[in-house]
Amino acid sequence: MQQISVLFPTPLGCYDYLSDTQLEVGTFVLAPFGKKKLIGIVWDKEPNTHIEKSKIKQILEILPFRPLPFETIQFVNWVSSYTLAPLGAVLKMALLTDFEKISKKPLIFQHPNPTHISLTFSQAQQNAIQIMTDQLERGFSVSLLDGVTGSGKTEVYFEALAQALKKDGQILVLLPEITLTTAWLERFEKRFGVKPALWHSGITQKQRRDTWNAILKGDAKVIVGARSALFLPYQKLNLIIVDEEHDSSFKQEDGVLYQARDMAVVRAKIAKCPIVLASATPSIESYCNVLAGKYIHIELPERFAGSCLPDIRLVDMRKKEKGPIQFISPELQLLIRENLHKKEQTLLFLNRRGYAPLLLCRSCGERIKCPHCTAWLVEHRKKNILQCHHCGYVMRIPKKCPTCEQEETLVSCGPGVERIHEEAHQLFPEASLSMVTSDTLNNPKEFEALLEKIKNNEIDILIGTQILAKGHHFSNLTLVGVIDADMGLSGGDLRAGERTFQLLHQVTGRAGREQKKGTAVLQTYVPDNLVIQSLQKNDKNTFIQEEIATRQILSMPPFGQLAAIILSGKNEQFVVEVGKKIVAAAPFLEGLDVLGPTPAPLALLRGKFRYRLLIKATKDIKLQNILNIWLAKVAIHSSVSVRIDINPYSFF
Ligand code: ADP
Ligand code: ZN
């Protein structure tokens, strides 16, 4: 009898079992667990020799799958030790939840054809392709493909992908979920003759099982997916591509808290293969790695076929005269009117759903809040509701103020896209308008129909949130109006400036993608702000240099380390006590600072009180080891949940 260690896809950890045959690490087994039978994986962990053999249970069955590849096991181990998430919780992301339903007649994944079509490339594009192809023969490396929107990054990494296809093995392309559109897939199919294997939240359970199984068997060659595709059981990876590498949606904010772009680099290192990070506005972290000589920098400075970047104009909103509020400034109105004349399309961008972000009582000053969260309720006038965008709480729009009970005193404060739509309709009654938000995306058929209408020029003015900013090219769209360019700048968030720069660069880049010159308007109250100035001058370098310098002075990532500890629970007293105990148990260490506990900006979320601690550490400190030892010493009340967020991206 052989004693083995088995890991289950639950937060429990490894357990020892006996088996009468020699089992390879990675083998899928069915084992008794309490009264249940669970599927687990034979893990690369030394069995515990101190347990009496008679007390160890025997496994029940060996399941008929190829063993989980050792690289996946190494990766799960790595992610768990970095994020401090339980091993089993990480393993869960690599497995299916319904193995028993794997079909005998799976979908067939056809091999993409690397020579299906061929393009002629510009000199800069050829150089980029050459560098990336060379890396395919050299084991692990990271390349940052840094090129303005429309410079051909996608076409260029498709070439690297085509070269990688000529070798054995698999290729993974990671995209933010909202970029993973039909349009992107059609492009892939046009280039390679077939569709890639897909992995994202929208695929069916059957597709999920078939895809997972085809990847494990090595039958699926190219996998295109959202961040969770990183954990699939690849037999052999040849190349990883992360497109829109700066996108903050690569950070998973629930369950296991991981940054998929960073973990993709780790995954490539384990696979000993190259990885390409592509973006028009790379993250500060990636630039720092270029400066440190760790990443290869590949630049595509010009738009393909000479179409030029839009002309960016600022509208200083401080100078606006008092009067009836208009969110679309006269300058922008004029440009829209001209555009309507030319029969060209306009996009009005505001990253806020609903009609108004809050309702205020003119009589008593009450702002209507969510009863379960520290947040205002957002007015959705079309649906006649007030909604909490954090917990989903909904109420009808009241006729009188809930506090002072006066009638007709509630006024809408500030704009959401619905309100901009209303204003645009009043200003341009003859124009055909369409509003696009994530609610529109929930209905893919309707969304496709809308895209078709845009293509056919049946729409003059689009009003939308960031859904429209990403991944769509509209050839007749020549004007972009950003209603509130400052929206993302406030708040103490470390990456606020960076994120605003990236988002607005992308949004304004929607204007004039083809031969027609585009114009973008930024409405702002802080025209002198570095972010706004850099956007207007199209001067990415100054922005990046200043941003890097600031982070360096403040020892912020990537120059120092951060970890957040988020405590939450129904009983505020207990939450505060746990916070104090954690601080009391903190090790005294040079280069380690503990800030807090303080009430989180979202101090109440879904009826739970939230407190935060922020740990700052210099780079030489082994933060995960310290946190492990430190938190193990603290007795935590069972009603309080403790989450650790290594290198946090959200601070609310
Ligand atoms: P990016 O990913 O940098 O935004 P794309 O790869 O989407 O750029 O390229 C922008 C547009 O230019 C696309 O329509 C693309 O097909 C076209 N394009 C880019 N490079 C070439 C090329 N070498 N030959 C033909 N078309 C190209
Ligand atoms: Zn709420």
XYZ file of C-alpha atoms and ligand atoms in Angstrom:
680
model
C 0.000 0.000 0.000
C 1.279 3.382 -1.042
C 0.490 6.485 1.013
C -0.364 9.533 -1.083
C -1.413 13.127 -0.539
C -4.650 14.191 -2.254
C -5.790 17.782 -2.806
C -9.500 18.540 -3.182
C -10.903 21.593 -4.984
C -12.192 23.051 -1.708
C -10.468 25.262 0.859
C -9.645 22.175 2.969
C -6.084 21.402 1.940
C -4.340 18.073 1.383
C -5.348 14.778 2.985
C -3.528 11.460 3.040
C -4.917 8.276 1.517
C -3.761 4.801 0.675
C -3.680 3.283 -2.767
C -2.797 -0.256 -3.804
C -1.214 0.868 -7.057
C 1.589 3.309 -7.645
C -0.067 6.630 -8.571
C 1.541 9.410 -10.524
C 1.282 12.982 -9.215
C -1.680 14.612 -10.975
C -3.840 11.484 -11.102
C -7.578 12.126 -10.684
C -9.010 10.017 -7.885
C -12.313 9.570 -6.110
C -11.844 9.407 -2.351
C -14.074 9.129 0.709
C -14.371 12.350 2.665
C -16.522 12.196 5.774
C -19.784 10.837 4.474
C -19.126 12.141 0.956
C -17.058 11.039 -2.008
C -14.929 13.772 -3.537
C -12.829 14.079 -6.669
C -9.279 15.112 -5.880
C -5.802 15.181 -7.389
C -2.747 13.259 -6.216
C -0.580 16.197 -5.111
C 3.175 16.648 -5.018
C 3.350 16.811 -1.255
C 5.184 14.395 1.018
C 2.665 12.208 2.856
C 2.556 12.620 6.621
C 4.526 9.700 8.084
C 3.281 10.328 11.619
C -0.265 9.160 11.006
C -0.949 5.535 11.863
C -1.565 3.634 8.635
C -4.627 1.899 10.031
C -6.336 5.292 10.350
C -5.798 6.263 6.725
C -8.611 5.598 4.302
C -8.196 4.058 0.906
C -9.053 5.823 -2.322
C -12.147 4.481 -4.057
C -11.413 4.894 -7.719
C -8.906 6.159 -10.257
C -10.667 8.365 -12.792
C -10.035 7.910 -16.523
C -8.363 11.242 -17.245
C -4.844 12.072 -18.205
C -3.088 13.269 -15.051
C -3.233 16.989 -14.388
C -0.040 18.293 -16.042
C 2.776 18.945 -13.600
C 3.032 22.553 -14.806
C -0.546 23.149 -13.676
C 0.319 21.712 -10.277
C 3.370 23.948 -9.992
C 1.271 26.928 -11.040
C -1.477 26.212 -8.499
C 1.194 25.925 -5.789
C 2.751 29.202 -6.876
C -0.484 31.194 -7.025
C -1.556 29.891 -3.642
C 1.699 30.826 -1.964
C 1.689 34.273 -3.581
C -1.947 35.242 -2.983
C -2.214 33.344 0.319
C -5.437 31.783 -0.960
C -5.972 28.151 0.111
C -4.406 25.628 -2.295
C -7.726 23.907 -2.877
C -9.432 27.184 -3.752
C -6.819 27.751 -6.453
C -7.057 24.151 -7.680
C -10.804 24.644 -8.068
C -10.111 27.170 -10.828
C -8.199 24.495 -12.783
C -10.957 21.863 -12.627
C -14.516 21.334 -13.752
C -17.416 21.110 -11.340
C -19.222 18.405 -13.302
C -16.693 15.798 -14.477
C -19.349 13.120 -14.565
C -21.063 14.857 -17.453
C -18.069 14.891 -19.832
C -19.568 13.767 -23.109
C -18.528 10.876 -25.285
C -19.255 13.069 -28.306
C -17.320 16.241 -27.619
C -17.009 19.260 -29.873
C -14.101 18.970 -32.263
C -11.556 21.787 -32.203
C -10.111 22.297 -35.650
C -6.527 23.407 -35.962
C -6.077 27.017 -36.941
C -4.187 27.367 -40.191
C -1.141 29.637 -39.849
C -1.018 30.340 -43.582
C -4.734 30.871 -44.193
C -4.084 34.430 -45.414
C -1.052 36.644 -45.466
C -0.622 40.377 -45.146
C 2.079 42.794 -46.160
C 3.593 44.487 -43.156
C 5.179 47.866 -42.611
C 8.827 48.019 -41.580
C 7.978 48.657 -37.931
C 5.491 45.793 -37.956
C 8.043 43.453 -39.547
C 10.577 44.291 -36.867
C 8.048 43.605 -34.150
C 7.134 40.262 -35.708
C 10.784 39.323 -36.038
C 11.552 40.018 -32.385
C 8.562 38.018 -31.187
C 9.265 35.082 -33.500
C 12.890 34.952 -32.385
C 11.731 34.609 -28.805
C 9.835 31.423 -29.673
C 13.145 29.581 -29.798
C 14.575 31.023 -26.616
C 12.486 29.761 -23.727
C 10.994 32.231 -21.276
C 10.930 35.938 -22.074
C 8.500 38.821 -21.725
C 7.881 41.283 -24.564
C 5.878 44.454 -24.138
C 4.143 45.247 -27.441
C 3.526 48.947 -27.012
C 1.712 50.540 -29.935
C -0.864 53.248 -30.427
C -4.435 52.165 -31.160
C -4.687 51.083 -34.761
C -0.967 50.425 -35.168
C -1.638 46.774 -35.949
C -0.779 45.123 -32.613
C -3.402 42.460 -33.161
C -2.209 41.687 -36.689
C 1.355 41.588 -35.418
C 0.742 39.207 -32.544
C -1.353 37.060 -34.893
C 1.889 36.545 -36.866
C 3.769 35.456 -33.755
C 0.842 33.159 -33.045
C 1.038 31.751 -36.585
C 4.727 30.970 -36.102
C 4.021 29.331 -32.752
C 1.319 27.203 -34.406
C 3.965 25.581 -36.568
C 5.443 24.065 -33.427
C 3.909 21.473 -31.152
C 1.922 22.725 -28.241
C -0.708 25.225 -27.268
C -1.157 28.972 -27.366
C -3.146 31.031 -24.902
C -4.547 34.483 -25.647
C -5.951 36.371 -22.653
C -8.309 39.294 -23.217
C -10.488 41.362 -20.911
C -13.955 39.846 -21.024
C -15.516 42.868 -22.710
C -12.949 42.883 -25.522
C -13.687 39.257 -26.285
C -16.385 40.106 -28.796
C -17.780 38.555 -31.930
C -15.786 41.141 -33.866
C -12.519 39.893 -32.341
C -13.426 36.273 -33.023
C -14.339 37.055 -36.615
C -10.930 38.611 -37.061
C -9.300 35.499 -35.707
C -11.342 33.317 -38.015
C -10.514 35.497 -40.987
C -6.809 35.146 -40.251
C -6.674 31.446 -39.310
C -9.668 29.908 -41.092
C -11.306 28.496 -37.950
C -12.565 29.658 -34.585
C -10.322 29.292 -31.539
C -11.363 27.427 -28.415
C -13.143 29.882 -26.157
C -13.187 30.313 -22.401
C -15.240 33.006 -20.670
C -18.298 33.453 -18.510
C -20.695 33.311 -21.461
C -20.000 29.761 -22.719
C -22.343 26.883 -21.899
C -21.554 24.116 -19.409
C -21.125 21.662 -22.256
C -18.693 23.946 -24.078
C -16.865 24.317 -20.810
C -16.492 20.562 -20.295
C -15.521 19.890 -23.913
C -13.006 22.716 -23.983
C -11.422 21.728 -20.685
C -11.108 18.137 -21.818
C -9.685 19.076 -25.230
C -7.085 21.253 -23.518
C -6.094 18.469 -21.132
C -5.714 16.085 -24.066
C -3.742 18.657 -26.020
C -6.387 18.691 -28.797
C -7.243 22.387 -28.547
C -4.371 24.391 -30.002
C -5.366 28.003 -29.507
C -7.366 29.037 -26.476
C -8.764 32.531 -26.237
C -10.186 33.471 -22.919
C -10.780 35.816 -20.049
C -8.482 35.707 -17.021
C -9.737 32.363 -15.692
C -8.397 30.607 -18.816
C -4.989 30.917 -17.199
C -5.743 27.988 -14.921
C -6.724 25.463 -17.599
C -4.716 22.213 -17.741
C -2.480 22.920 -20.746
C -0.237 20.052 -21.825
C 2.418 22.298 -23.280
C 2.286 26.058 -23.772
C 4.283 27.590 -26.595
C 3.240 31.172 -26.309
C 1.027 33.361 -24.136
C -0.399 36.669 -25.324
C -2.107 39.110 -22.966
C -3.917 41.818 -24.917
C -4.928 45.101 -23.226
C -2.447 44.134 -20.528
C -3.129 47.356 -18.580
C -6.802 46.542 -18.122
C -7.792 46.459 -14.473
C -10.308 43.690 -15.109
C -7.348 41.286 -15.121
C -7.382 41.669 -11.365
C -9.921 39.238 -9.945
C -11.714 40.913 -7.061
C -13.567 38.003 -5.515
C -12.657 34.486 -4.463
C -8.932 34.090 -5.089
C -7.600 37.647 -5.453
C -5.057 37.474 -8.269
C -3.746 39.707 -11.053
C -4.036 37.563 -14.196
C -1.466 39.561 -16.181
C 1.170 39.061 -13.504
C 0.235 35.410 -13.022
C 0.406 34.901 -16.810
C 4.056 35.912 -16.643
C 4.582 33.320 -13.911
C 2.742 30.735 -16.002
C 5.004 31.447 -18.992
C 8.055 31.094 -16.773
C 6.856 27.683 -15.618
C 6.164 26.677 -19.241
C 9.554 28.106 -20.297
C 7.840 29.916 -23.162
C 7.630 33.547 -24.300
C 4.816 35.871 -23.328
C 3.706 39.016 -25.141
C 1.929 41.802 -23.257
C 0.148 44.133 -25.676
C -1.391 47.542 -25.075
C -1.695 51.063 -26.420
C -1.281 52.290 -22.848
C 0.846 49.757 -20.960
C 0.736 49.638 -17.189
C 3.285 51.529 -15.118
C 4.438 48.160 -13.764
C 5.302 46.926 -17.256
C 7.168 50.118 -18.123
C 9.182 49.749 -14.946
C 10.088 46.213 -15.990
C 11.225 47.542 -19.357
C 13.386 50.139 -17.621
C 14.819 47.458 -15.345
C 15.794 45.443 -18.414
C 13.462 42.573 -17.577
C 11.037 43.039 -20.488
C 11.779 43.514 -24.181
C 10.201 46.748 -25.431
C 8.622 46.553 -28.888
C 7.154 49.804 -30.126
C 4.705 50.531 -32.924
C 4.572 54.302 -32.860
C 2.306 54.903 -35.828
C -1.165 54.019 -36.917
C -1.198 51.606 -39.827
C -1.823 53.144 -43.263
C -1.170 56.609 -41.967
C -4.543 57.336 -40.404
C -3.745 59.825 -37.705
C -4.555 60.190 -34.052
C -7.469 62.426 -33.151
C -7.071 66.056 -32.371
C -7.850 66.477 -28.663
C -9.466 69.657 -27.363
C -10.145 70.677 -23.793
C -13.279 72.451 -22.663
C -12.737 74.273 -19.392
C -15.977 73.749 -17.507
C -15.035 76.238 -14.761
C -15.789 79.095 -17.132
C -19.347 78.006 -17.783
C -21.989 80.590 -17.052
C -24.630 79.883 -14.457
C -28.032 79.105 -15.860
C -29.981 75.969 -16.561
C -27.463 73.148 -16.292
C -26.315 71.612 -19.519
C -23.896 68.747 -19.433
C -23.010 69.025 -23.106
C -20.999 72.237 -23.434
C -21.706 74.756 -26.231
C -18.299 73.932 -27.797
C -19.164 70.266 -27.950
C -22.677 71.036 -29.216
C -21.191 72.955 -32.105
C -18.938 70.073 -33.094
C -21.814 67.605 -32.868
C -23.886 69.827 -35.122
C -21.076 69.959 -37.695
C -20.718 66.216 -37.499
C -24.439 65.703 -38.073
C -24.118 67.878 -41.149
C -21.249 65.787 -42.476
C -23.263 62.649 -41.723
C -20.507 61.350 -39.490
C -21.010 59.655 -36.148
C -20.445 60.951 -32.634
C -19.840 59.113 -29.375
C -20.713 60.783 -26.089
C -18.895 59.001 -23.312
C -19.775 58.951 -19.639
C -18.801 56.049 -17.468
C -21.890 56.104 -15.327
C -25.074 54.128 -15.758
C -28.511 55.456 -14.905
C -29.996 58.954 -15.010
C -28.325 60.590 -12.017
C -25.890 59.345 -9.385
C -28.078 60.572 -6.539
C -31.349 62.198 -5.533
C -31.266 65.146 -3.159
C -34.140 66.718 -1.205
C -34.168 70.477 -1.803
C -36.078 71.016 1.398
C -34.178 69.024 4.061
C -30.913 68.160 2.250
C -31.441 64.421 2.530
C -29.581 62.272 -0.031
C -31.213 58.911 -0.507
C -28.845 56.155 0.589
C -28.795 52.395 0.265
C -29.960 50.822 3.530
C -27.249 48.115 3.257
C -24.231 50.000 1.901
C -22.358 53.274 2.292
C -23.560 54.456 -1.102
C -26.127 56.729 -2.720
C -28.915 55.127 -4.672
C -28.616 55.765 -8.402
C -31.657 57.073 -10.211
C -32.754 55.004 -13.230
C -35.577 57.127 -14.544
C -36.615 54.902 -17.457
C -37.235 52.012 -15.113
C -38.606 54.384 -12.450
C -36.308 52.963 -9.798
C -33.490 53.890 -7.469
C -30.780 51.245 -7.434
C -27.665 50.500 -5.393
C -24.811 49.701 -7.782
C -23.005 47.756 -5.066
C -25.614 45.328 -3.751
C -28.436 45.644 -6.277
C -31.006 46.968 -3.772
C -33.938 48.522 -5.643
C -36.830 50.831 -4.702
C -39.365 52.812 -6.708
C -38.584 56.485 -7.084
C -40.499 58.012 -4.170
C -42.988 60.844 -4.691
C -41.974 62.566 -1.464
C -38.760 62.833 0.487
C -38.477 59.800 2.775
C -37.118 62.024 5.589
C -39.112 65.281 5.641
C -42.068 63.858 3.701
C -42.456 66.977 1.550
C -43.711 66.375 -1.954
C -41.901 67.244 -5.186
C -38.688 68.291 -3.481
C -36.393 65.558 -4.823
C -33.928 66.672 -7.491
C -31.494 64.631 -9.566
C -27.834 65.504 -8.949
C -25.224 65.066 -11.661
C -25.474 63.137 -14.898
C -25.614 59.487 -15.892
C -25.829 58.293 -19.500
C -29.636 58.346 -19.445
C -29.572 62.038 -18.658
C -27.045 62.748 -21.421
C -29.301 60.848 -23.788
C -32.222 63.040 -22.755
C -30.203 66.230 -23.182
C -28.865 65.158 -26.588
C -32.387 64.385 -27.679
C -33.555 67.880 -26.680
C -30.589 69.525 -28.406
C -30.682 67.453 -31.589
C -34.257 66.262 -32.041
C -33.601 65.307 -35.670
C -30.657 62.995 -34.883
C -31.010 59.290 -34.317
C -29.606 58.357 -30.919
C -28.704 55.157 -29.192
C -27.626 54.469 -25.633
C -25.298 51.586 -24.785
C -24.485 50.347 -21.288
C -23.705 46.987 -19.714
C -27.473 46.452 -19.527
C -27.487 46.437 -23.353
C -24.741 43.815 -23.366
C -26.896 41.435 -21.370
C -28.819 40.880 -24.535
C -26.207 39.777 -27.130
C -28.743 39.617 -29.997
C -29.840 43.181 -29.422
C -26.232 44.280 -29.120
C -25.270 42.660 -32.441
C -28.271 44.325 -34.057
C -27.130 47.672 -32.700
C -23.579 47.166 -34.028
C -25.089 46.409 -37.420
C -27.115 49.640 -37.291
C -24.004 51.620 -36.408
C -22.138 50.071 -39.331
C -25.007 50.956 -41.666
C -24.977 54.565 -40.478
C -28.456 54.374 -39.078
C -27.264 55.997 -35.870
C -25.882 59.515 -35.535
C -25.054 59.803 -31.866
C -24.062 57.024 -29.529
C -24.193 57.598 -25.813
C -22.376 55.038 -23.769
C -20.218 53.787 -20.936
C -16.901 51.999 -21.390
C -18.662 49.059 -23.037
C -18.352 50.972 -26.274
C -14.828 52.181 -25.674
C -13.253 48.783 -25.909
C -12.780 46.535 -28.866
C -15.100 48.183 -31.376
C -14.028 50.082 -34.451
C -16.572 52.239 -36.196
C -15.265 53.623 -39.437
C -17.589 56.622 -39.624
C -17.147 57.690 -36.010
C -15.155 60.910 -36.043
C -16.115 62.771 -32.885
C -15.840 61.660 -29.281
C -17.134 63.837 -26.464
C -16.061 62.937 -22.946
C -18.703 64.453 -20.659
C -16.686 64.256 -17.434
C -12.987 63.654 -18.014
C -12.193 64.136 -14.314
C -14.467 61.429 -13.059
C -11.802 58.839 -12.291
C -9.223 61.272 -10.939
C -10.516 61.906 -7.454
C -10.038 59.631 -4.479
C -6.810 58.415 -2.955
C -6.409 55.472 -5.305
C -2.809 54.739 -6.241
C -3.701 54.053 -9.871
C -6.430 56.697 -10.362
C -4.329 58.828 -12.715
C -3.019 55.874 -14.641
C -6.454 54.347 -15.108
C -8.003 57.636 -16.232
C -5.195 58.148 -18.726
C -5.649 54.660 -20.135
C -9.434 54.832 -20.338
C -9.590 58.287 -21.920
C -6.794 57.462 -24.339
C -8.785 54.452 -25.442
C -12.093 56.314 -25.641
C -10.703 59.261 -27.579
C -8.876 56.789 -29.842
C -12.284 55.649 -31.141
C -12.465 58.870 -33.169
C -11.226 58.761 -36.751
C -9.820 55.281 -37.046
C -9.743 55.266 -40.812
C -9.018 57.938 -43.383
C -11.149 60.620 -41.761
C -9.530 62.859 -39.193
C -11.058 62.518 -35.747
C -11.676 64.988 -32.971
C -12.110 64.351 -29.261
C -13.342 66.758 -26.630
C -12.511 66.442 -22.941
C -14.824 68.421 -20.667
C -12.847 69.127 -17.504
C -12.700 71.252 -14.356
C -8.960 70.590 -13.993
C -7.464 71.451 -17.390
C -3.988 71.773 -15.858
C -3.968 68.289 -14.384
C -1.061 66.174 -15.650
C -3.358 63.427 -16.947
C -5.540 65.852 -18.894
C -2.536 67.766 -20.229
C -0.743 64.598 -21.342
C -3.839 63.384 -23.133
C -4.313 66.687 -24.887
C -0.696 66.841 -26.050
C -0.674 63.149 -26.844
C 2.399 62.979 -24.652
C 2.383 59.583 -23.071
C 6.052 59.713 -22.096
C 5.842 62.719 -19.797
C 2.887 61.181 -18.038
C 4.673 57.875 -17.543
C 7.907 59.461 -16.348
C 6.125 61.591 -13.772
C 3.964 58.719 -12.625
C 6.999 56.466 -12.195
C 8.878 59.199 -10.326
C 5.958 59.721 -7.926
C 5.651 56.042 -7.171
C 9.368 55.796 -6.590
C 9.363 58.702 -4.117
C 6.413 57.218 -2.225
C 7.782 53.632 -2.420
C 4.528 52.532 -3.990
C 4.264 49.480 -6.287
C 6.245 48.384 -8.150
C 8.933 50.052 -5.993
C 7.472 48.751 -2.765
C 4.897 46.183 -1.781
C 1.344 46.658 -0.575
C -1.115 44.277 0.971
C -4.607 45.047 2.174
C -6.353 43.172 4.934
C -10.106 43.581 4.657
C -12.210 42.664 7.674
C -15.954 42.395 7.511
C -18.814 41.153 9.622
C -22.333 41.855 10.849
C -21.154 42.884 14.314
C -19.049 46.033 14.088
C -17.566 45.593 17.569
C -16.095 42.185 16.697
C -14.713 43.496 13.417
C -12.945 46.369 15.165
C -11.563 44.019 17.821
C -10.051 41.683 15.226
C -8.475 44.721 13.569
C -6.899 45.824 16.826
C -5.614 42.335 17.570
C -3.976 42.125 14.148
C -2.221 45.434 14.741
C -1.135 44.339 18.233
C 0.385 41.162 16.803
C 2.266 42.957 14.015
C 5.972 42.133 13.880
C 8.442 44.976 14.437
C 10.454 45.031 11.295
C 12.339 47.732 9.526
C 10.576 48.571 6.270
C 7.189 47.253 7.380
C 4.394 49.742 8.111
C 0.911 48.905 9.279
C -1.808 51.481 8.634
C -5.264 51.181 10.148
C -7.614 49.621 10.945
C -9.901 52.307 9.560
C -13.470 52.056 8.310
C -13.354 51.232 4.598
C -14.687 53.897 2.213
C -17.490 51.414 1.645
C -17.892 51.043 5.400
C -21.128 49.130 5.050
C -21.588 46.659 2.193
C -24.535 44.296 1.915
C -25.257 44.866 5.571
C -21.722 44.038 6.729
C -19.326 46.429 8.420
C -15.969 46.728 6.719
C -12.590 47.831 8.050
C -9.284 47.919 6.239
C -5.633 47.657 7.124
C -2.926 48.547 4.663
C 0.487 46.941 4.958
C 3.387 48.702 3.270
C 6.648 46.856 2.884
C 9.954 47.457 1.185
C 10.805 45.145 -1.690
C 13.289 42.976 0.180
C 10.705 41.819 2.724
C 9.139 38.393 2.184
C 5.674 39.756 2.783
C 3.723 36.516 2.303
C 5.847 34.585 4.812
C 5.466 37.349 7.345
C 1.712 37.605 6.886
C 1.349 33.841 7.275
C 3.180 33.743 10.602
C 1.642 36.990 11.829
C -2.011 36.180 11.135
C -1.699 32.636 12.445
C -1.062 34.155 15.879
C -4.320 36.125 15.923
C -7.490 34.554 17.287
C -10.223 35.614 14.896
C -13.867 35.699 15.935
C -15.776 33.268 13.752
C -18.242 35.945 12.611
C -15.481 38.088 11.100
C -14.171 37.393 7.628
C -10.542 38.262 6.887
C -9.394 38.701 3.308
C -5.869 39.390 2.236
C -5.329 41.254 -0.999
C -1.698 41.156 -2.112
C -0.933 44.159 -4.324
C -4.483 45.553 -4.184
C -6.027 47.391 -7.135
C -9.175 48.519 -5.365
C -9.150 50.444 -2.131
C -12.827 50.814 -1.234
P -4.339 47.582 -32.773
O -4.518 46.184 -32.260
O -2.965 48.129 -32.513
O -5.421 48.544 -32.374
P -5.103 46.435 -35.286
O -4.281 45.201 -35.366
O -6.515 46.317 -34.862
O -4.377 47.517 -34.348
O -4.995 47.195 -36.667
C -5.787 48.331 -36.997
C -6.404 48.160 -38.372
O -5.386 48.184 -39.378
C -7.125 46.842 -38.527
O -8.252 47.010 -39.332
C -6.097 45.963 -39.221
O -6.667 44.904 -39.932
C -5.368 46.953 -40.111
N -3.988 46.559 -40.333
C -2.969 46.647 -39.465
N -1.819 46.199 -40.011
C -2.119 45.813 -41.266
C -1.364 45.273 -42.370
N -0.046 45.039 -42.255
N -2.015 45.018 -43.519
C -3.340 45.264 -43.628
N -4.108 45.762 -42.651
C -3.520 46.048 -41.476
Zn -26.409 48.563 -1.385
